[in-house]
XYZ file of C-alpha atoms in Angstrom:
607
model
C 56.115 -3.902 -1.615
C 56.832 -1.375 -4.285
C 59.493 -2.591 -6.642
C 62.153 -0.634 -8.128
C 65.209 -1.326 -10.554
C 67.872 -2.237 -8.485
C 65.635 -3.822 -5.533
C 64.323 -7.152 -4.971
C 62.262 -9.142 -2.212
C 64.699 -12.390 -2.120
C 67.950 -13.478 -3.545
C 66.218 -16.551 -5.225
C 64.022 -13.805 -7.329
C 66.678 -11.056 -7.577
C 67.444 -11.102 -11.255
C 64.118 -11.681 -11.938
C 62.999 -8.805 -9.995
C 65.200 -6.328 -11.931
C 64.581 -7.800 -14.938
C 60.803 -6.975 -15.179
C 61.812 -3.384 -14.866
C 64.264 -3.846 -17.335
C 62.131 -5.803 -19.574
C 59.141 -3.132 -18.586
C 61.448 -0.357 -19.906
C 62.834 -1.980 -22.984
C 59.064 -2.883 -23.727
C 58.688 -0.306 -26.339
C 61.671 2.192 -26.137
C 61.748 2.070 -29.666
C 58.023 1.891 -29.648
C 57.259 5.269 -27.197
C 59.657 7.354 -29.878
C 57.799 5.980 -32.495
C 54.053 5.859 -31.582
C 53.964 9.811 -29.906
C 52.414 11.434 -32.751
C 54.472 14.721 -33.875
C 51.856 15.165 -31.295
C 16.033 -6.503 -23.681
C 13.857 -6.221 -21.394
C 14.087 -7.156 -17.675
C 12.664 -10.660 -15.943
C 14.075 -12.513 -13.328
C 15.067 -15.862 -14.217
C 12.994 -18.717 -12.468
C 15.280 -21.155 -13.826
C 18.205 -19.976 -11.738
C 16.356 -19.617 -8.303
C 17.242 -21.366 -5.417
C 15.897 -24.678 -5.667
C 14.710 -24.742 -1.636
C 16.788 -28.207 -1.271
C 17.967 -28.139 2.009
C 16.319 -25.171 3.117
C 15.938 -25.654 6.896
C 16.313 -23.400 10.177
C 20.240 -24.173 9.694
C 20.051 -22.871 5.945
C 22.291 -20.221 4.900
C 20.946 -17.485 3.845
C 20.794 -15.014 0.919
C 21.695 -11.428 0.490
C 22.822 -9.160 3.374
C 25.531 -6.468 3.687
C 28.511 -5.771 1.176
C 30.912 -5.811 3.895
C 33.627 -3.182 5.109
C 35.307 -2.644 1.445
C 32.517 -2.178 -0.638
C 32.145 1.588 -0.455
C 28.768 2.946 -2.106
C 28.438 6.636 -2.877
C 25.557 8.541 -3.530
C 25.556 12.132 -5.187
C 24.475 13.661 -1.416
C 27.184 11.252 0.090
C 29.682 13.924 2.056
C 33.310 13.740 1.300
C 33.282 11.699 -1.536
C 37.094 12.714 -3.052
C 38.455 12.436 0.384
C 37.513 8.575 0.812
C 38.596 8.534 -2.696
C 41.814 9.853 -2.085
C 42.467 7.338 1.084
C 41.501 4.258 -0.809
C 44.053 5.614 -3.538
C 46.617 6.385 -1.464
C 46.651 2.696 0.457
C 46.504 1.036 -3.006
C 48.604 3.452 -5.251
C 51.406 1.359 -5.188
C 50.136 -1.995 -3.010
C 51.028 -4.500 -5.894
C 51.146 -7.331 -3.884
C 49.168 -6.118 -1.302
C 45.960 -7.651 0.598
C 43.686 -4.662 0.377
C 40.724 -4.903 -1.941
C 38.360 -2.720 -2.729
C 34.935 -1.923 -4.702
C 33.955 1.797 -4.938
C 30.367 1.626 -6.162
C 28.368 4.916 -7.512
C 24.486 4.826 -7.199
C 22.962 6.580 -10.253
C 22.837 10.004 -10.383
C 25.390 12.833 -11.295
C 28.425 13.808 -9.464
C 30.712 16.862 -9.638
C 34.238 17.801 -9.621
C 35.990 14.430 -8.698
C 38.893 12.475 -9.648
C 38.615 8.895 -9.060
C 42.140 7.774 -8.848
C 42.178 3.757 -9.167
C 45.203 1.506 -8.050
C 45.405 -2.099 -7.902
C 42.974 -4.522 -6.680
C 40.530 -1.064 -6.854
C 37.266 -1.480 -8.961
C 35.179 1.341 -9.786
C 31.628 1.212 -10.935
C 27.997 2.744 -11.269
C 24.703 0.776 -9.876
C 22.754 1.667 -12.798
C 21.257 -0.456 -15.592
C 22.832 2.049 -18.086
C 26.116 3.468 -17.480
C 24.421 6.680 -18.706
C 22.423 6.039 -15.192
C 25.834 7.330 -13.261
C 27.634 10.300 -14.530
C 30.806 11.654 -13.260
C 31.285 14.935 -14.260
C 35.756 14.768 -13.828
C 37.966 11.950 -14.018
C 38.724 8.006 -13.547
C 42.389 8.005 -13.590
C 44.969 5.242 -13.869
C 48.825 6.922 -13.898
C 52.005 5.845 -13.125
C 53.344 8.364 -11.063
C 54.217 5.780 -8.410
C 56.552 3.496 -10.779
C 58.456 6.680 -12.401
C 55.907 7.482 -15.380
C 56.005 3.506 -16.570
C 52.566 1.775 -16.744
C 53.423 -1.543 -17.468
C 52.868 -2.585 -14.174
C 49.311 -1.167 -13.526
C 47.410 -4.324 -12.979
C 44.596 -5.656 -11.601
C 42.153 -2.823 -11.588
C 39.148 -2.113 -13.245
C 36.265 0.435 -14.088
C 32.705 -0.380 -15.114
C 29.220 0.918 -15.925
C 29.712 4.614 -15.657
C 29.345 7.934 -18.118
C 32.690 10.064 -17.399
C 32.748 13.963 -18.512
C 36.833 13.823 -18.312
C 37.432 17.848 -17.034
C 40.136 18.762 -19.953
C 37.827 16.542 -22.301
C 40.068 13.817 -22.230
C 40.269 10.913 -19.709
C 43.601 8.766 -18.582
C 43.130 4.757 -18.507
C 47.044 3.785 -18.818
C 46.898 0.264 -17.423
C 48.722 -3.094 -18.224
C 47.039 -6.481 -17.949
C 43.975 -7.280 -15.698
C 42.740 -3.952 -15.936
C 39.340 -3.965 -17.871
C 37.424 -1.384 -19.056
C 34.063 -2.127 -19.595
C 30.745 -1.086 -20.227
C 32.106 2.755 -20.178
C 30.719 5.998 -21.717
C 33.593 8.333 -22.069
C 31.935 11.456 -23.283
C 34.985 13.238 -24.558
C 38.275 11.273 -25.690
C 40.469 8.483 -24.092
C 44.032 8.499 -23.301
C 45.794 4.823 -22.541
C 49.246 6.260 -22.041
C 50.639 7.714 -18.714
C 51.711 11.094 -18.447
C 55.012 11.567 -20.084
C 53.943 8.973 -22.595
C 56.170 6.318 -20.647
C 56.010 2.185 -21.460
C 52.499 1.029 -21.398
C 51.676 -2.552 -21.704
C 47.320 -2.996 -21.576
C 44.633 -3.569 -22.218
C 41.262 -4.363 -22.747
C 37.994 -2.524 -23.368
C 34.307 -3.717 -23.864
C 30.615 -3.033 -24.450
C 31.667 0.692 -24.273
C 31.448 3.992 -26.246
C 34.286 6.423 -26.068
C 32.725 9.634 -27.764
C 36.339 11.266 -28.700
C 39.449 9.757 -29.965
C 40.867 6.958 -28.751
C 45.019 7.627 -28.086
C 46.645 4.447 -27.274
C 50.203 6.398 -27.843
C 52.895 4.277 -25.727
C 50.373 0.965 -25.729
C 52.368 -1.824 -26.963
C 48.795 -4.079 -27.502
C 45.252 -3.597 -26.917
C 42.070 -5.557 -27.825
C 38.805 -3.402 -28.309
C 35.467 -5.718 -28.377
C 31.778 -4.470 -29.150
C 32.476 -0.801 -28.772
C 31.936 2.358 -30.463
C 34.467 4.840 -30.695
C 35.077 8.279 -32.310
C 38.407 7.368 -33.525
C 41.883 5.470 -33.168
C 44.885 7.213 -32.838
C 47.715 4.925 -33.580
C 49.106 1.472 -32.783
C 52.386 0.132 -31.465
C 52.401 -3.776 -32.282
C 49.336 -5.007 -32.176
C 45.863 -3.593 -31.912
C 42.584 -5.880 -32.317
C 38.792 -4.797 -32.659
C 36.096 -7.041 -33.096
C 32.696 -5.890 -33.553
C 34.007 -1.969 -32.700
C 31.985 0.560 -34.340
C 34.464 3.111 -35.712
C 37.279 0.836 -35.631
C 40.516 1.985 -37.809
C 40.170 -0.533 -41.124
C 42.170 -3.904 -41.175
C 45.825 -2.983 -41.971
C 48.242 -5.184 -40.262
C 50.992 -5.109 -40.113
C 51.548 -1.460 -41.126
C 49.552 0.106 -38.861
C 49.105 -3.355 -36.821
C 45.593 -3.234 -37.013
C 43.663 -6.263 -36.882
C 39.498 -5.774 -37.500
C 36.713 -7.943 -37.405
C 33.696 -6.776 -38.465
C 31.752 -8.620 -35.413
C 32.514 -10.842 -32.551
C 31.458 -14.394 -33.173
C 29.988 -15.137 -30.099
C 29.453 -12.537 -26.785
C 27.709 -12.379 -23.488
C 28.920 -9.752 -21.254
C 29.972 -9.818 -17.754
C 27.204 -9.681 -15.111
C 27.137 -6.909 -13.096
C 25.305 -5.192 -10.003
C 23.022 -2.783 -9.873
C 20.415 -1.000 -7.743
C 16.861 -1.625 -8.637
C 15.213 0.912 -6.469
C 16.356 0.207 -3.288
C 17.426 -3.500 -3.861
C 20.593 -5.005 -5.200
C 19.797 -7.172 -7.977
C 22.882 -8.941 -10.682
C 22.127 -8.138 -14.111
C 22.854 -11.190 -16.575
C 23.245 -10.155 -20.129
C 22.247 -12.472 -22.760
C 24.099 -14.137 -25.749
C 25.006 -12.140 -29.079
C 25.935 -13.587 -32.041
C 27.894 -11.879 -34.708
C 27.755 -9.003 -32.026
C 28.651 -5.618 -32.899
C 28.178 -2.229 -31.130
C 27.213 -1.871 -27.102
C 24.428 -3.705 -25.735
C 23.016 -0.549 -23.789
C 22.892 2.188 -26.483
C 18.809 1.746 -27.097
C 17.995 1.759 -23.145
C 17.168 -1.422 -21.183
C 19.835 -3.760 -22.122
C 18.534 -7.479 -22.910
C 18.867 -9.979 -20.231
C 17.695 -11.359 -17.193
C 17.777 -10.250 -13.512
C 18.451 -11.837 -10.006
C 18.019 -10.708 -6.619
C 20.839 -10.151 -4.227
C 18.533 -12.562 -1.953
C 19.560 -15.731 -4.349
C 23.107 -15.318 -3.932
C 25.141 -16.088 -0.759
C 27.268 -12.960 -0.216
C 30.674 -14.264 0.861
C 33.060 -12.577 3.261
C 36.537 -12.978 3.458
C 37.087 -16.000 5.986
C 34.518 -18.011 5.016
C 35.546 -21.673 4.321
C 35.193 -23.738 1.021
C 32.826 -25.842 2.846
C 30.599 -23.111 3.496
C 30.398 -21.808 -0.118
C 29.718 -24.890 -1.107
C 26.971 -25.873 0.888
C 25.509 -22.281 -0.311
C 25.950 -23.789 -3.943
C 24.058 -26.945 -2.996
C 21.034 -24.949 -1.594
C 20.765 -23.268 -5.251
C 22.323 -20.156 -4.240
C 24.909 -18.309 -6.434
C 27.873 -16.735 -4.868
C 29.038 -12.955 -4.662
C 32.396 -12.843 -3.353
C 33.228 -9.311 -1.108
C 36.990 -7.706 -1.621
C 39.165 -9.489 0.270
C 40.832 -12.625 0.413
C 39.767 -16.218 0.633
C 41.969 -19.531 1.952
C 40.343 -22.813 0.354
C 41.263 -26.287 1.832
C 39.363 -27.923 -0.593
C 37.983 -26.915 -4.522
C 34.920 -24.683 -4.480
C 32.337 -26.862 -6.908
C 30.103 -25.427 -9.335
C 27.352 -28.017 -10.000
C 24.346 -26.504 -11.280
C 23.646 -24.962 -14.212
C 23.482 -21.540 -14.636
C 25.187 -20.358 -11.399
C 26.720 -17.103 -11.019
C 30.084 -16.758 -9.338
C 30.760 -12.806 -9.331
C 33.738 -11.237 -7.356
C 33.813 -7.747 -6.621
C 36.965 -5.364 -6.099
C 39.397 -8.271 -6.947
C 38.062 -11.254 -4.798
C 41.309 -13.730 -4.423
C 41.029 -17.365 -4.004
C 44.100 -19.118 -2.214
C 44.042 -22.758 -2.861
C 46.102 -24.707 0.165
C 47.465 -27.841 0.345
C 47.456 -28.109 -3.165
C 43.709 -28.205 -4.337
C 42.451 -26.934 -7.148
C 40.353 -23.696 -6.334
C 37.487 -23.792 -8.467
C 35.924 -26.406 -10.560
C 32.824 -26.457 -12.836
C 30.432 -29.120 -14.005
C 29.331 -29.798 -17.421
C 26.822 -27.951 -16.865
C 24.957 -25.177 -19.016
C 25.240 -21.623 -18.586
C 28.113 -20.831 -15.546
C 29.040 -17.446 -15.516
C 32.272 -17.122 -13.602
C 33.809 -13.306 -13.599
C 35.719 -10.555 -11.729
C 38.183 -12.737 -9.158
C 41.389 -13.468 -8.876
C 43.172 -16.909 -8.281
C 46.711 -17.072 -6.481
C 48.457 -20.378 -6.659
C 49.473 -21.474 -2.915
C 52.734 -22.430 -2.036
C 52.011 -26.157 -2.595
C 51.836 -27.298 -6.012
C 48.370 -27.737 -7.685
C 47.887 -29.935 -10.436
C 45.184 -26.982 -11.753
C 43.877 -23.683 -10.076
C 40.635 -23.491 -12.254
C 38.565 -26.647 -14.362
C 36.357 -25.700 -16.710
C 34.010 -29.442 -16.653
C 35.499 -32.325 -15.748
C 38.007 -34.382 -18.157
C 36.056 -35.574 -21.125
C 33.288 -33.546 -21.088
C 31.254 -33.292 -24.517
C 27.525 -31.650 -23.811
C 26.638 -29.184 -26.361
C 26.201 -26.001 -24.412
C 26.000 -23.602 -28.155
C 22.861 -22.074 -26.732
C 23.740 -21.372 -23.244
C 27.417 -21.189 -22.822
C 29.947 -20.871 -19.679
C 31.450 -18.120 -19.744
C 35.005 -16.761 -17.705
C 35.020 -13.184 -17.783
C 37.722 -11.279 -15.852
C 38.674 -14.197 -14.074
C 43.157 -13.541 -13.697
C 45.299 -16.380 -12.608
C 48.435 -15.788 -10.755
C 51.661 -17.852 -9.610
C 54.117 -16.380 -7.665
C 54.515 -12.614 -6.686
C 52.761 -12.023 -3.631
C 54.415 -15.175 -2.181
C 55.401 -18.717 -3.197
C 53.012 -20.563 -5.365
C 53.444 -23.595 -7.755
C 51.036 -25.202 -10.265
C 51.667 -27.750 -13.305
C 48.414 -26.258 -15.449
C 46.573 -23.156 -14.305
C 43.439 -22.812 -16.196
C 41.876 -26.055 -18.096
C 38.668 -25.751 -20.309
C 36.912 -29.048 -20.351
C 33.571 -27.915 -21.620
C 32.401 -27.431 -25.348
C 31.531 -23.678 -26.336
C 33.264 -21.925 -23.462
C 34.240 -18.450 -24.044
C 36.694 -17.333 -21.990
C 36.407 -12.894 -22.202
C 39.310 -11.464 -21.060
C 41.821 -13.548 -18.958
C 45.319 -13.013 -17.627
C 47.423 -15.979 -16.326
C 50.572 -15.047 -15.132
C 53.331 -16.660 -13.511
C 55.074 -13.764 -12.032
C 58.453 -12.705 -13.298
C 58.751 -10.130 -9.931
C 58.000 -9.702 -6.654
C 58.153 -12.707 -3.709
C 58.508 -16.139 -4.581
C 60.051 -15.856 -8.043
C 62.473 -17.959 -9.600
C 62.751 -20.496 -12.300
C 61.847 -23.402 -10.172
C 60.632 -21.192 -6.781
C 56.978 -20.463 -8.730
C 57.503 -23.327 -11.573
C 53.988 -23.367 -13.426
C 55.076 -25.401 -16.806
C 51.657 -24.941 -18.447
C 49.377 -21.727 -18.553
C 46.063 -22.223 -20.234
C 44.994 -25.862 -21.384
C 41.865 -26.152 -23.996
C 40.401 -29.203 -24.607
C 36.700 -28.674 -25.169
C 35.618 -28.507 -28.430
C 34.434 -25.040 -30.337
C 35.647 -22.774 -27.336
C 36.585 -19.026 -27.990
C 38.980 -17.125 -26.398
C 38.437 -12.966 -26.637
C 41.468 -11.607 -24.917
C 43.783 -13.983 -23.886
C 46.641 -12.649 -22.278
C 49.074 -15.951 -20.897
C 52.541 -15.088 -19.927
C 55.977 -16.235 -18.730
C 55.314 -20.412 -18.086
C 58.245 -22.550 -18.109
C 56.832 -24.731 -20.954
C 53.880 -23.936 -22.984
C 51.583 -20.998 -22.410
C 48.391 -22.394 -24.128
C 47.812 -25.663 -25.500
C 44.622 -25.913 -27.886
C 43.627 -29.866 -27.970
C 39.868 -29.251 -28.778
C 38.472 -28.636 -32.148
C 37.094 -25.859 -33.822
C 38.847 -23.719 -31.257
C 39.082 -19.460 -32.002
C 41.179 -16.839 -30.498
C 40.698 -13.288 -31.234
C 43.903 -11.523 -29.787
C 46.176 -13.054 -27.787
C 49.577 -11.442 -26.130
C 52.365 -13.391 -24.221
C 55.858 -13.202 -23.027
C 57.927 -16.242 -22.576
C 59.197 -16.768 -19.053
C 62.345 -14.371 -18.878
C 64.099 -16.113 -16.205
C 65.201 -19.202 -18.418
C 68.781 -20.287 -17.592
C 69.887 -21.156 -20.047
C 69.062 -22.765 -23.825
C 68.742 -26.494 -21.991
C 66.215 -25.306 -19.506
C 63.450 -24.885 -22.291
C 64.786 -27.544 -25.038
C 61.485 -29.268 -26.131
C 63.084 -32.315 -27.623
C 64.235 -31.341 -30.978
C 63.135 -28.273 -30.707
C 64.682 -25.036 -29.586
C 61.970 -23.458 -26.715
C 58.398 -24.446 -26.130
C 55.970 -22.200 -28.683
C 53.722 -19.739 -26.768
C 50.291 -20.781 -28.174
C 50.579 -24.783 -29.470
C 47.652 -26.184 -31.562
C 47.968 -29.761 -31.404
C 48.733 -32.272 -34.214
C 45.316 -33.843 -33.863
C 43.452 -30.738 -34.414
C 41.782 -29.980 -37.932
C 40.191 -27.159 -37.396
C 41.209 -23.652 -35.321
C 41.650 -19.990 -36.110
C 43.520 -17.159 -34.614
C 43.903 -13.420 -35.057
C 45.888 -10.656 -33.936
C 48.341 -13.386 -31.862
C 51.565 -11.754 -30.366
C 54.352 -13.524 -28.884
C 57.683 -11.471 -26.922
C 61.046 -12.926 -25.577
C 63.253 -11.200 -23.269
C 65.621 -13.928 -22.191
C 67.469 -11.838 -19.468
C 69.319 -14.465 -17.648
C 70.948 -15.801 -20.819
C 70.555 -13.338 -23.975
C 71.947 -16.374 -26.355
C 68.577 -18.274 -25.779
C 67.138 -18.869 -29.080
C 63.633 -19.386 -29.387
C 62.213 -22.022 -32.497
C 59.213 -20.092 -33.014
C 56.226 -18.589 -31.107
C 53.412 -20.322 -32.370
C 53.296 -24.059 -33.491
C 50.562 -25.747 -35.110
C 49.400 -28.615 -37.436
C 49.777 -28.309 -41.307
C 45.880 -28.318 -42.011
C 43.436 -26.620 -44.054
C 41.339 -25.750 -41.641
C 44.142 -24.714 -39.506
C 44.175 -20.920 -39.988
C 46.352 -17.676 -38.594
C 45.859 -14.164 -39.186
C 48.243 -11.590 -38.466
C 50.543 -12.817 -36.209
C 53.792 -11.347 -34.382
C 56.822 -12.212 -32.692
C 59.603 -9.411 -30.768
C 62.764 -9.844 -29.251
C 62.677 -7.142 -26.590
C 65.980 -5.552 -27.002
C 67.813 -8.491 -28.340
C 67.207 -10.724 -24.785
C 66.945 -13.939 -26.807
C 65.710 -14.224 -30.185
C 63.111 -16.350 -32.428
C 63.976 -17.723 -35.586
C 60.751 -17.876 -36.594
C 57.197 -16.952 -35.993
C 55.330 -19.776 -36.736
C 56.249 -23.478 -37.228
C 58.963 -22.771 -40.146
C 57.647 -19.805 -41.510
C 58.571 -16.076 -40.995
C 61.831 -13.907 -40.640
C 63.915 -14.212 -37.489
C 64.065 -11.295 -35.037
C 67.427 -9.931 -34.944
C 69.827 -7.114 -33.211
C 68.355 -4.776 -30.386
C 66.003 -3.124 -32.343
C 62.631 -4.497 -30.742
C 61.145 -4.458 -34.537
C 58.490 -6.961 -34.970
C 58.438 -10.039 -37.332
C 55.145 -10.596 -38.838
C 53.469 -13.380 -40.479
C 49.930 -11.804 -42.092
C 48.062 -15.600 -43.080
C 48.950 -18.666 -42.339
C 49.288 -20.808 -44.227
């Protein structure tokens, strides 16, 4: 369906359906006005090869075609623009639809294209470097479908392409779950919709923008390990780590949080062509990273042939996916929706689970969608988990409870793995993402209890906890977690670090009593357990929009023990249009929000 300010899918979610648009309208009303200016070498990893165990006439094959919703172009393909337009027409407003598409471009040069990218659509190049595949034209996300409001432009991506924009600037006006990775924009990048309407993104990594990035009305953004020609403005929370050309540290005015490097990073795996053979490239880990990985020729990392992957198609069972993993194959999830009657269980070190075109896993009968053993080097990337109608205790578990192995040399990475509870239909989960394994890197996620769509209501899509981190030494880079009934993030592990956090508390709390946390008014968006002695966060924001009962008071956005090793930098809380208020920013520190002016209350350093 296409949400509108006056319609909703069901009576149980009617107020929530309206509030999403109302909130997304208020989300920057002042901000929009204020922000518009006056105007390594390749090697095949032997360790990751199939073991051969269980190989027989009945063994599942590796490789194969990528299915009907992976559309591959080369420069000689006729009718490219018409095909792009056809997919966009289907996906432009299909926010909770079932279509899933990957648009892949073989290396070469393409001219005269405007690839408009709608919901559940990924566009990517098939070279080893973005510069191998050049689009002389535009890769556009705009918000015409939603009257110039970009705050619901979710679930789409661009990766591994060079773009030469027609008018010198490419428009990428997105909200959450819309990564812009491994891109080279030979010009500027505009992150706002036409008309400078409201926008609520976003994430850039491993990309080079030769010109200036203009966020304009974007409330928050995280850019990692990239190079930019300049950055125009900031609204509430703009965070940079390892970005050449980033503005200097200046939070809260302008609201820039700038780290010279990213402590640990390992870029997302990607599909590419080596001659006529599909392979998956696995970038190597970097420490104290800065700038792009691909600037000096061949990227550093390893490579796997597609023959070492089970190429999964919608309709395949969880039993078959697990059999493929048992055989030693990796998983490539082609675009579509996968129902699971049992968990997908990743037990082998260095296993890759890579989704294309927002492949979506739905656990049935209350199971967990995916579980990872406490092993080195697993890479999960590029898929969506949608909660099912029967409550799941968890949706994604990285490591079993009590996991303790040291993975510092070869961490597990979770990248562009998004979780949704409700919106596309009824869904429930007690805790969405649980990270038990040490040294895990969560690099860009949006964990979302839906505030609009189908199956939405305080109890209808009940989900108490968003992300729970039990493992030590976990790093989150680009953490978006929203609308949970209780804590959005709980952190129990030692030495955890978060660079950039974006949160909204649940809009639909019926009254103050519904969110009461013992003697505390409301559950913090980000709670560090009292047992933790070392933790650090940079550039963290929490917003409230209690539209069902605007008199609700949230004591604070952030809660943490008062310990010398627990440190926060550049925190903010915002009341959106005065719908609910915060009394403090973190613990009992920070000024209260007040009135309807949507002005952040900030704490630059805590303690």
